GROMACS .gro file of C-alpha atoms in nm:
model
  417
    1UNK     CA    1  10.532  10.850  14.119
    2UNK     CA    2  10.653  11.184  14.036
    3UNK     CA    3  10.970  11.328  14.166
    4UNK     CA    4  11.063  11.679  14.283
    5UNK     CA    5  11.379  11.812  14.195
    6UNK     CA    6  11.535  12.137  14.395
    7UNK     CA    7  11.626  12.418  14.147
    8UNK     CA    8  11.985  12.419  14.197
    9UNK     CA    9  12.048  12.094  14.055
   10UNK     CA   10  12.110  12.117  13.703
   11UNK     CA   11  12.061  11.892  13.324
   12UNK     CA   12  12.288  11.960  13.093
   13UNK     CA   13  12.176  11.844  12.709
   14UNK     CA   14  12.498  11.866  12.455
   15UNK     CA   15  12.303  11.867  12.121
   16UNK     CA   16  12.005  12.097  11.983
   17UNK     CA   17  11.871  11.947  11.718
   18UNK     CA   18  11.507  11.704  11.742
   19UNK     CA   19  11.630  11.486  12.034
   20UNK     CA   20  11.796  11.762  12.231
   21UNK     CA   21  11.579  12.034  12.204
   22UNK     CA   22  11.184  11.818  12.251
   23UNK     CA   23  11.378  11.689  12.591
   24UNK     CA   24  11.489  12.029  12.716
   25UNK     CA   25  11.104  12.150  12.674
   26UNK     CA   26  10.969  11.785  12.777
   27UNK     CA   27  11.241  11.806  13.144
   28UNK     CA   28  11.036  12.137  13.203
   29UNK     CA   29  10.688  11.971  13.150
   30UNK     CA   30  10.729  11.709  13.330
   31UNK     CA   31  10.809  11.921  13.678
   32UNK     CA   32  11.201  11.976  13.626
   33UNK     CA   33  11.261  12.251  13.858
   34UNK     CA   34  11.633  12.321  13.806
   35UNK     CA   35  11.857  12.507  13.505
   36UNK     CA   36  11.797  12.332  13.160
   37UNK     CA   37  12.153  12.366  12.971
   38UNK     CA   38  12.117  12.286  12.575
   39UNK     CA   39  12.474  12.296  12.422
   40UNK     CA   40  12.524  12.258  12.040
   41UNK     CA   41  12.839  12.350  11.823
   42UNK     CA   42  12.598  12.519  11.544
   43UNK     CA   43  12.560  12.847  11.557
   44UNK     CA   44  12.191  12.849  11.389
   45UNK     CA   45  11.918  12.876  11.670
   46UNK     CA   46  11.793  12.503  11.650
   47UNK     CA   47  11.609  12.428  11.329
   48UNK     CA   48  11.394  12.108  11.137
   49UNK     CA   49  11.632  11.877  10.949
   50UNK     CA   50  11.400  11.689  10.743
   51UNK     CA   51  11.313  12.018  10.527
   52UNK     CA   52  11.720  12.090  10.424
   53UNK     CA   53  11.697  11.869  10.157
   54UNK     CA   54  11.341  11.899  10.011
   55UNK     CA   55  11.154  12.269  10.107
   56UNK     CA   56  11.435  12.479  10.221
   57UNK     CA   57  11.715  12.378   9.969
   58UNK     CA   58  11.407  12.479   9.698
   59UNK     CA   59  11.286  12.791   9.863
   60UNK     CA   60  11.447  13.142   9.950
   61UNK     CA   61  11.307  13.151  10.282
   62UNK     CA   62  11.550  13.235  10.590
   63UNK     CA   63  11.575  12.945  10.875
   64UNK     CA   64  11.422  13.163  11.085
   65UNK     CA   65  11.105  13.034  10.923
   66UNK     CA   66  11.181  12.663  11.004
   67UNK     CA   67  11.279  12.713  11.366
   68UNK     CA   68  11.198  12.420  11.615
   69UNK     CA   69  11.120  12.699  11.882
   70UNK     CA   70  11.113  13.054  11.868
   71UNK     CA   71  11.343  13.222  12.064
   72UNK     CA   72  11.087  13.317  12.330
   73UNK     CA   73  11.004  12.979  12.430
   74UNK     CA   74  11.308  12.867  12.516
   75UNK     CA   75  11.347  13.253  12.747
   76UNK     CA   76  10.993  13.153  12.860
   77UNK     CA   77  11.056  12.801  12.971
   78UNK     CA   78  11.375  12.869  13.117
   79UNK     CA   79  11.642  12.680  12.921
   80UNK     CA   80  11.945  12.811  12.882
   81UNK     CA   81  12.061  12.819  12.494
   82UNK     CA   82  12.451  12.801  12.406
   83UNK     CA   83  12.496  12.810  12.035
   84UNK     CA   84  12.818  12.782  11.832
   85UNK     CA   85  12.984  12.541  12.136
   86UNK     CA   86  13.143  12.233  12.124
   87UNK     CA   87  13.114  12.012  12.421
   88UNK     CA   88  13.524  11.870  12.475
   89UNK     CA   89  13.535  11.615  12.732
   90UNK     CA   90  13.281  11.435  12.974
   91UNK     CA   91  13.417  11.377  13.341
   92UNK     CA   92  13.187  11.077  13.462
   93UNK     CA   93  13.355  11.070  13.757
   94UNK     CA   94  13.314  11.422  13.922
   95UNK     CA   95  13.034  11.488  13.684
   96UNK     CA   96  13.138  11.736  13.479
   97UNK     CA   97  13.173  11.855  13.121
   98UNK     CA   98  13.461  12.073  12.950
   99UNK     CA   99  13.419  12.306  12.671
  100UNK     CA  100  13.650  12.381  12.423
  101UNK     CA  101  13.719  12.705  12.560
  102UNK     CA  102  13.834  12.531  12.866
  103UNK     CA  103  13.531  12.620  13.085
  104UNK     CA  104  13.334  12.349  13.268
  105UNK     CA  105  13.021  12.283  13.401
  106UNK     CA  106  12.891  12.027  13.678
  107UNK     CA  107  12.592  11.827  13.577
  108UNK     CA  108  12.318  11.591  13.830
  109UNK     CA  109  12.205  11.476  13.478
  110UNK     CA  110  12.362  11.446  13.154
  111UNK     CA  111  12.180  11.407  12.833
  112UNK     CA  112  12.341  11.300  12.467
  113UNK     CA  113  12.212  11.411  12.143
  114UNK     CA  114  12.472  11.391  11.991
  115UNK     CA  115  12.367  11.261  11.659
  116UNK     CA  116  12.570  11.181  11.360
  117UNK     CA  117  12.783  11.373  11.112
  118UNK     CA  118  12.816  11.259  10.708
  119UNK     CA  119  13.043  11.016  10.583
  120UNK     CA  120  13.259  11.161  10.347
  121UNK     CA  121  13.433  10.833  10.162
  122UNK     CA  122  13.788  10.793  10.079
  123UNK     CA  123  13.725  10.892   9.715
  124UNK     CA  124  14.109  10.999   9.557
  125UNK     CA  125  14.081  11.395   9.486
  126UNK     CA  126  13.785  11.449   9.678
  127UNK     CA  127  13.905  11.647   9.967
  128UNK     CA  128  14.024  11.896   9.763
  129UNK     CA  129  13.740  11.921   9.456
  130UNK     CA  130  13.570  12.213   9.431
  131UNK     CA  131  13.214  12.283   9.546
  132UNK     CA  132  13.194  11.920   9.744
  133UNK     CA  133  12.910  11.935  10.008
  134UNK     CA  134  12.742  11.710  10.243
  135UNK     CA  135  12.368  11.823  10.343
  136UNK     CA  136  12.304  11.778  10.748
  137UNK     CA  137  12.299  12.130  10.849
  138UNK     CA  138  12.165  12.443  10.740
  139UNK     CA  139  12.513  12.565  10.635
  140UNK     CA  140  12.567  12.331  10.418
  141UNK     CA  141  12.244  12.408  10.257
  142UNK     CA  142  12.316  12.808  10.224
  143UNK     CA  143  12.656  12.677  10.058
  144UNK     CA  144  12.451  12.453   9.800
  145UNK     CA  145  12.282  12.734   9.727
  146UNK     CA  146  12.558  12.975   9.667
  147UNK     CA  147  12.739  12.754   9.442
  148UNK     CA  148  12.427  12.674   9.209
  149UNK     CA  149  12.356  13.040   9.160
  150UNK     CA  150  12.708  13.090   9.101
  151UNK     CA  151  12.737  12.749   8.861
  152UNK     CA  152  12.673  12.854   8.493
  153UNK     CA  153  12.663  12.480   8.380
  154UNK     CA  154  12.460  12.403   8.708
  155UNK     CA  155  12.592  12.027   8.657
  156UNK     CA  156  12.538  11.814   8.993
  157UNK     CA  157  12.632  11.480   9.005
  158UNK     CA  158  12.540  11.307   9.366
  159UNK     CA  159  12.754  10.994   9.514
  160UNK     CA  160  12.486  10.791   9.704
  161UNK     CA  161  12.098  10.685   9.578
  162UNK     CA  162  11.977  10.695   9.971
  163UNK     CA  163  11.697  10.856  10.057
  164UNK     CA  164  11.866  11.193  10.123
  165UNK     CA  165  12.048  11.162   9.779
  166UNK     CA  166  11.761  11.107   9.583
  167UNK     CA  167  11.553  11.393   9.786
  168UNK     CA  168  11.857  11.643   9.690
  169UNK     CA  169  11.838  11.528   9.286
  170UNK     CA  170  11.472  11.632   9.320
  171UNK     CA  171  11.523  11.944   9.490
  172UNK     CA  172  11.837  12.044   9.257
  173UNK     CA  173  11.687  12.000   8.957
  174UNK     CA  174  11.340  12.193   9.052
  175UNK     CA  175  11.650  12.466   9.080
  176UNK     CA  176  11.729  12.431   8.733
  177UNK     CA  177  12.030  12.194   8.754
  178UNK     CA  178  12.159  11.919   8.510
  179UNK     CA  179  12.150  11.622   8.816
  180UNK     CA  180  12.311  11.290   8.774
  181UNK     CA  181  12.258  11.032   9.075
  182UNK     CA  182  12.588  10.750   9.087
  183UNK     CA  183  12.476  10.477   9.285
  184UNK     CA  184  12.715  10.194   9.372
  185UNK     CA  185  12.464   9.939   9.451
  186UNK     CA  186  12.300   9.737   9.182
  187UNK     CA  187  11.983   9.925   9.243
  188UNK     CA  188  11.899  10.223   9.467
  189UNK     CA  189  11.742  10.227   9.849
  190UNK     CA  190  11.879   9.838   9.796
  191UNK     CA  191  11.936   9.859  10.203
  192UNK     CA  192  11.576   9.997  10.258
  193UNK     CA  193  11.327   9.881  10.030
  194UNK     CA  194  11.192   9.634   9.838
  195UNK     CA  195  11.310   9.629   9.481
  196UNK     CA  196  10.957   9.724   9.332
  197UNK     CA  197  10.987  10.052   9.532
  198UNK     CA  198  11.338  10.096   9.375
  199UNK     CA  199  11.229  10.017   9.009
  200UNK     CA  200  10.939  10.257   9.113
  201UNK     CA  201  11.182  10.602   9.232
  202UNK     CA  202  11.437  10.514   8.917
  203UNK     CA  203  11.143  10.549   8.696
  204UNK     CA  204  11.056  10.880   8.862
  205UNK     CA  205  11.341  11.022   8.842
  206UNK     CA  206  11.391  10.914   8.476
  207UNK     CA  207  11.062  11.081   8.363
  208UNK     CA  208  11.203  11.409   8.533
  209UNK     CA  209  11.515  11.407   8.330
  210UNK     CA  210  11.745  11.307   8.629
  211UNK     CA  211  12.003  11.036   8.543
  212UNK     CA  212  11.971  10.786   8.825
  213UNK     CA  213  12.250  10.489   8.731
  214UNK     CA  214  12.357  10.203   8.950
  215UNK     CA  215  12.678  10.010   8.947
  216UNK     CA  216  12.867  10.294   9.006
  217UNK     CA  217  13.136  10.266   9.219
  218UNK     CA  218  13.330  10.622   9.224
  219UNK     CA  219  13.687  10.590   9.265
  220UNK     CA  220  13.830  10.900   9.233
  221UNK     CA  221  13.754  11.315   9.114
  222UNK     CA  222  13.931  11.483   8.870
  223UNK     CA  223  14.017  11.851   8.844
  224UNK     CA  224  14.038  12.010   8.498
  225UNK     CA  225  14.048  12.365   8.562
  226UNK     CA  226  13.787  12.432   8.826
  227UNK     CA  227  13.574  12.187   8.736
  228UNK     CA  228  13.545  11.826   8.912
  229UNK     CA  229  13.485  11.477   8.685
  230UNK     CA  230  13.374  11.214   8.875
  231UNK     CA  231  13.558  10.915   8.802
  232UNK     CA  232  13.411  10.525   8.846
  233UNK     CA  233  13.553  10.225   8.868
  234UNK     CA  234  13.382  10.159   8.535
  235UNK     CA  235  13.598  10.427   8.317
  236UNK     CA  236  13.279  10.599   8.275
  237UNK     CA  237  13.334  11.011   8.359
  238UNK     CA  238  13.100  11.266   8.446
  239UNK     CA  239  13.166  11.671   8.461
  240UNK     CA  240  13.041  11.846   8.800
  241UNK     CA  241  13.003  12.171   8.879
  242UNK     CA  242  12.876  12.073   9.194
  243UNK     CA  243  12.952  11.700   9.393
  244UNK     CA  244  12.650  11.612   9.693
  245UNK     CA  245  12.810  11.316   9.927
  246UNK     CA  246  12.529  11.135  10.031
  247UNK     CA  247  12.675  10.754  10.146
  248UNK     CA  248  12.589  10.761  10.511
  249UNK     CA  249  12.625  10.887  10.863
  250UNK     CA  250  12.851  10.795  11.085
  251UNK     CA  251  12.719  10.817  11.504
  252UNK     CA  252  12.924  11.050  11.700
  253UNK     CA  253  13.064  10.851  11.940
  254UNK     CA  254  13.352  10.997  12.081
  255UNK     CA  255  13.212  11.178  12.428
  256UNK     CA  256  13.029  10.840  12.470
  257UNK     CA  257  13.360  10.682  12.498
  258UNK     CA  258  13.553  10.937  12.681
  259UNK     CA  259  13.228  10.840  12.986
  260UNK     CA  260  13.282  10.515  12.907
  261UNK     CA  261  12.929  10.405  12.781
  262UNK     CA  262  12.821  10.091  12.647
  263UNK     CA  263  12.881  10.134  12.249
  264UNK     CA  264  12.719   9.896  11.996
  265UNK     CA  265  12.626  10.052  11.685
  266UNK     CA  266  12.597  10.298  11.881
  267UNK     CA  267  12.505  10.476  12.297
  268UNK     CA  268  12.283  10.166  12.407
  269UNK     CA  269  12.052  10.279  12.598
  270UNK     CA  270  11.764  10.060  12.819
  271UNK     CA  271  11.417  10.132  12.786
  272UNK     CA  272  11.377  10.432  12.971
  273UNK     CA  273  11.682  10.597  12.714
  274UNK     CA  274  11.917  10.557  13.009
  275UNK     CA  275  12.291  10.471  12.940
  276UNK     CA  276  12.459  10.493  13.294
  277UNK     CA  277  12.377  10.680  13.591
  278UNK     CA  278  12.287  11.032  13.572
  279UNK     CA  279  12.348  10.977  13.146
  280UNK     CA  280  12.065  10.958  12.943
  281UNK     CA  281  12.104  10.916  12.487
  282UNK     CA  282  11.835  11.015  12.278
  283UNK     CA  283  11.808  11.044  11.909
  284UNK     CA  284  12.013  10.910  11.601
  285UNK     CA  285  12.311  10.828  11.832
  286UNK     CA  286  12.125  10.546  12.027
  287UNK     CA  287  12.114  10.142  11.971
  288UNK     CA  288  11.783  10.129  12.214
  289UNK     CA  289  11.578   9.772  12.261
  290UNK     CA  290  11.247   9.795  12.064
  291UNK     CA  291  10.976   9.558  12.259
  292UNK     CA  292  10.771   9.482  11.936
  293UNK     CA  293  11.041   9.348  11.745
  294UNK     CA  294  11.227   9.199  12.019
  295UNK     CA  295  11.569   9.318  11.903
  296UNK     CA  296  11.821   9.625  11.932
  297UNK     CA  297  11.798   9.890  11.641
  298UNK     CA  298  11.906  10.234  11.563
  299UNK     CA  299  11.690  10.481  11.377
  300UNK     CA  300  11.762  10.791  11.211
  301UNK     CA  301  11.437  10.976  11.231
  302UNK     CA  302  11.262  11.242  11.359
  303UNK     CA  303  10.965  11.016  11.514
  304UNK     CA  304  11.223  10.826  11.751
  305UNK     CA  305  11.413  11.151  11.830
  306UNK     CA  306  11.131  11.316  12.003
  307UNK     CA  307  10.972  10.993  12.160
  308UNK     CA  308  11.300  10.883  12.301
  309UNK     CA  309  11.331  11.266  12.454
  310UNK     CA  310  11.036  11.242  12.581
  311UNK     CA  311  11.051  10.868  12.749
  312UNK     CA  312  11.375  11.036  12.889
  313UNK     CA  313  11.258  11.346  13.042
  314UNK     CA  314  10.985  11.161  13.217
  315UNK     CA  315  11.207  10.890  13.351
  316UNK     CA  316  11.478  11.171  13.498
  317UNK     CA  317  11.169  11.317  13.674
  318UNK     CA  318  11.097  10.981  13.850
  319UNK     CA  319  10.846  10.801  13.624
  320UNK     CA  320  10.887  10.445  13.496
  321UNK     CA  321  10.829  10.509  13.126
  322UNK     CA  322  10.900  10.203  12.842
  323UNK     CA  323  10.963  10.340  12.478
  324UNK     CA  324  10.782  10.142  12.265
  325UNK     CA  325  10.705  10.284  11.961
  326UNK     CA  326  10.642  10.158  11.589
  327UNK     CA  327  10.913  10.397  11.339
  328UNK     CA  328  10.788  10.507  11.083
  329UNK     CA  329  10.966  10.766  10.800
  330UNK     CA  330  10.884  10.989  10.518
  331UNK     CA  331  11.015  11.083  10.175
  332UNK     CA  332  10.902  11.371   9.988
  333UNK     CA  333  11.024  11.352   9.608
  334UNK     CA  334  10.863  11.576   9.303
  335UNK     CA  335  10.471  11.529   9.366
  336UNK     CA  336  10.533  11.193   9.536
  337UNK     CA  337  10.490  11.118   9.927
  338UNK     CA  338  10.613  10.821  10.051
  339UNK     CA  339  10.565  10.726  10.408
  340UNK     CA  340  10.698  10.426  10.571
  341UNK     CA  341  10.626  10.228  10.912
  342UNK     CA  342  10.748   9.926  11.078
  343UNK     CA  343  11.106   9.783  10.967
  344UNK     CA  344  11.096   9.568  10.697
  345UNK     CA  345  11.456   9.407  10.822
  346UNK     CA  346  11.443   9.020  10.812
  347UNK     CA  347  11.085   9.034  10.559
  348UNK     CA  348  11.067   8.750  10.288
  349UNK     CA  349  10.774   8.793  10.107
  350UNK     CA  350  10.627   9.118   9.957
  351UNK     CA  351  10.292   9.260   9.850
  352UNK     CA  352  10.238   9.490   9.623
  353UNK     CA  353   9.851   9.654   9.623
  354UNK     CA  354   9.790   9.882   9.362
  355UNK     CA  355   9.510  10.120   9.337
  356UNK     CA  356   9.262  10.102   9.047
  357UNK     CA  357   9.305  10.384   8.795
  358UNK     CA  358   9.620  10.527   8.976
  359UNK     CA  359  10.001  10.487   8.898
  360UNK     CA  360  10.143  10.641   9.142
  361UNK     CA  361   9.921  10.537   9.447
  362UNK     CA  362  10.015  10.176   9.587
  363UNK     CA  363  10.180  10.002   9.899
  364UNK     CA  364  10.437   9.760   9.890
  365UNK     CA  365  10.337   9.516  10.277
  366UNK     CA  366  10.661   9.335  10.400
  367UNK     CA  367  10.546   8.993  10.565
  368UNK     CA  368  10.783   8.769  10.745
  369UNK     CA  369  10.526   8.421  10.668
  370UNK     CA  370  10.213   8.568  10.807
  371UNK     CA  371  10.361   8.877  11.025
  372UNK     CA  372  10.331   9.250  10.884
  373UNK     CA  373  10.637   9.395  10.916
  374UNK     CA  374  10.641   9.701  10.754
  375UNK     CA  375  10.444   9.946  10.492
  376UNK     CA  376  10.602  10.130  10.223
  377UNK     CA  377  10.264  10.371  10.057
  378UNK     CA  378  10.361  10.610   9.812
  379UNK     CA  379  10.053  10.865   9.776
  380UNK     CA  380   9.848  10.638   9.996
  381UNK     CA  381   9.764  10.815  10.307
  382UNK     CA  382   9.490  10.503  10.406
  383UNK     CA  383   9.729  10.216  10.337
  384UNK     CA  384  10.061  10.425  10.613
  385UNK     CA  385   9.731  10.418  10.889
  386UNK     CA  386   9.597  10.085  10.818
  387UNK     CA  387   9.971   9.957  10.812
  388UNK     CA  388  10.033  10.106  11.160
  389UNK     CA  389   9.732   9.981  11.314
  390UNK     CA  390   9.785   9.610  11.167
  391UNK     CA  391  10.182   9.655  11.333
  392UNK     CA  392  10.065   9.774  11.637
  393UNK     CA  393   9.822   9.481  11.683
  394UNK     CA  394   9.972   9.213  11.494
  395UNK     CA  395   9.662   9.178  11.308
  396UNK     CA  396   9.665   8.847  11.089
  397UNK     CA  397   9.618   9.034  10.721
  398UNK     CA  398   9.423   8.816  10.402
  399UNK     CA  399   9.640   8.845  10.139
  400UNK     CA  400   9.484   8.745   9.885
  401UNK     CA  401   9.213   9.050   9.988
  402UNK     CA  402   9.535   9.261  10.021
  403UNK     CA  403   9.650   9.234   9.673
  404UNK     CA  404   9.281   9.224   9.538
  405UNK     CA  405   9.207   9.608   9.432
  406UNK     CA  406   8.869   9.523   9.354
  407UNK     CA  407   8.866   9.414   9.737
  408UNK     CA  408   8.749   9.696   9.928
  409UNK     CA  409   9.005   9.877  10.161
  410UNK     CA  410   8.951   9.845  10.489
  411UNK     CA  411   9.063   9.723  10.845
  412UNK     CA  412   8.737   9.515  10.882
  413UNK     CA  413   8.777   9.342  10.554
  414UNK     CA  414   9.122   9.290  10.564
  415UNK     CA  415   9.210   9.130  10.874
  416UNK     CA  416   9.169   8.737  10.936
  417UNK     CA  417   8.911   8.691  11.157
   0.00000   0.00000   0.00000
């Protein structure tokens, strides 16, 4: 059953990004009568994160055109908007928040999106290189920018062959830039992926002239009059113009603490996204119970940033919602599109189905024994839906039909009857 709220009480939502801004809208759907408070310490009016490193690093459009909502909705559905504010200290106790500037606000429900900021690694001579940048917000994306128009050389060399790393390379050298990807791991996505899709993204990026190398642990950056050399454990040295840290995240944790939530890997949350009473944690931040795999995870993605807001706006406004979604991810690189679902975590066999006549349309299928786990399909729009619908069902899948391209492609064929 649905529950009323009186219009004086108020929500207060410290973080506008996916998480924090679908909830503020969601509260308001779902019946939320009272003030809607969205706090964020960037001053850009709340924008999509996914295009930074692929669309609008390449383009010359403004961020205005890749707003989450337009200014207008938020006056229209009544949430309050604080931009360029940093949320200080939560009061659990009298149920309160501080601001920086010393001001404070009482809450009757508290919601964390807090996300996660970069990790920038110890490297020697980092902290003070020139032209070093991260890529989470659209600052650091206008500074990117800046410093490769500036950059006569344009030489970029990125620490860190993650997704976001290798999305950046791509982006960069549409740009025009001389782009060398140092990857400490023996191969690249080694975390993520199988190593056929690894083999698969070092090829592209080899046939589009971007050095992609592994085994490359960077221990320190030079400066030789203005211009960085990135330094690896190896002795092998390479000139940048421009250095893109791309090694991680690391949760922001530190309000969770001061209210004394539960932290492992980071705000655990139940079900319904709650963390304590009146405290709700949405987003990249969260360690939330998935039901189909039966285990804690974390996710950095869009997809569980705006089904965890919305599981938590209709649970504030007395509902008994259960998140219980299947993640799934996507990776745009040159002409490729790779979209993941399921996690593959804990997978020991893999199948690779190719396409006939195509080389860069297949799926890689993670099985634990005879369980799907996960679907990695680069180009392959039919093998991501067939992949979520097997998850989602724990269909039984032939194999040997799977891996068959002559076999013909389809849900009816491919599940065990």
């Amino acid at each position: 059953m649905s529950q009323n709220f009186s219009k004086d009480q108020i929500c207060i939502v410290i973080g506008a990004s996916h998480a924090g801004v679908n909830f503020a809208f969601s509260l308001r759907k779902e019946g939320w009568e009272g003030r809607i408070i969205l706090f964020d310490k960037d001053p850009v009016f709340p924008y999509h994160r996914p295009p930074l490193s692929k669309a609008y690093l390449t383009s010359n459009d403004a961020i205005e055109k890749n707003l989450l909502k337009s200014a207008e909705s938020y006056e229209k559905a009544g949430i309050e908007l604080q931009l360029g504010i940093t949320v200080s200290n939560i009061h659990e106790h009298d149920k309160c928040i501080t601001l920086t500037n010393g001001t404070s606000y009482k809450y009757d429900q508290l919601v964390m999106a807090v996300g996660a900021r970069p990790i920038i690694p110890p490297i020697n001579g980092l902290d003070t290189a020139n032209n070093v940048f991260a890529l989470r917000t659209a600052t650091d994306v206008e500074k990117i920018k800046q410093s490769l128009t500036q950059s006569t050389q344009k030489r970029v060399v990125v620490i860190g062959g993650g997704y976001i790393g290798l999305e950046t390379a791509a982006s960069l050298k549409k740009l025009g830039a001389t782009v060398t990807v140092l990857e400490r791991e023996a191969r690249i996505l080694a975390r993520v992926t199988a190593p056929e899709m690894s083999d698969f993204f070092e090829k592209l990026h080899g046939d589009n002239e971007v050095s992609v190398l592994t085994n490359k642990n960077v221990i320190e950056v030079a400066h030789h009059k203005n211009i960085n050399e990135v330094v690896c454990a190896d002795g092998a040295r390479y000139s940048a113009d421009i250095i893109i840290v791309g090694v991680g995240i690391h949760v922001n944790l530190e309000l969770a603490k001061q209210a004394n939530l539960e932290i492992e890997n980071g705000i655990k949350v139940d079900e319904t996204a709650k963390a304590k009473e009146a405290i709700y944690a949405i987003g990249d931040c969260t360690f939330h119970y998935n039901p189909h795999y039966g285990r804690f995870i974390r996710l950095e993605s869009v997809q569980n940033a705006v089904d965890q807001s919305k599981t938590a706006a209709a649970a504030i406004c007395g509902k008994h919602p259960v998140y219980n979604s299947i993640p799934w991810f996507w990776s745009d690189q040159y002409d490729v599109k790779l979209q993941m679902v399921g996690l593959s975590t804990g997978y020991n066999k893999v199948l690779v189905r190719k396409e006939i006549g195509e080389t860069t349309k297949f799926s890689i299928w993670y099985f634990k024994d005879q369980e799907l786990l996960a679907v990695d399909a680069v180009n392959n729009a039919k093998a991501y839906v067939l992949g979520t619908k097997f998850i989602k069902n724990r269909n039984l899948i032939d194999q040997e039909k799977l891996v068959n391209p002559n076999a013909e492609f389809k849900a009816l064929n491919l599940v065990q009857s």
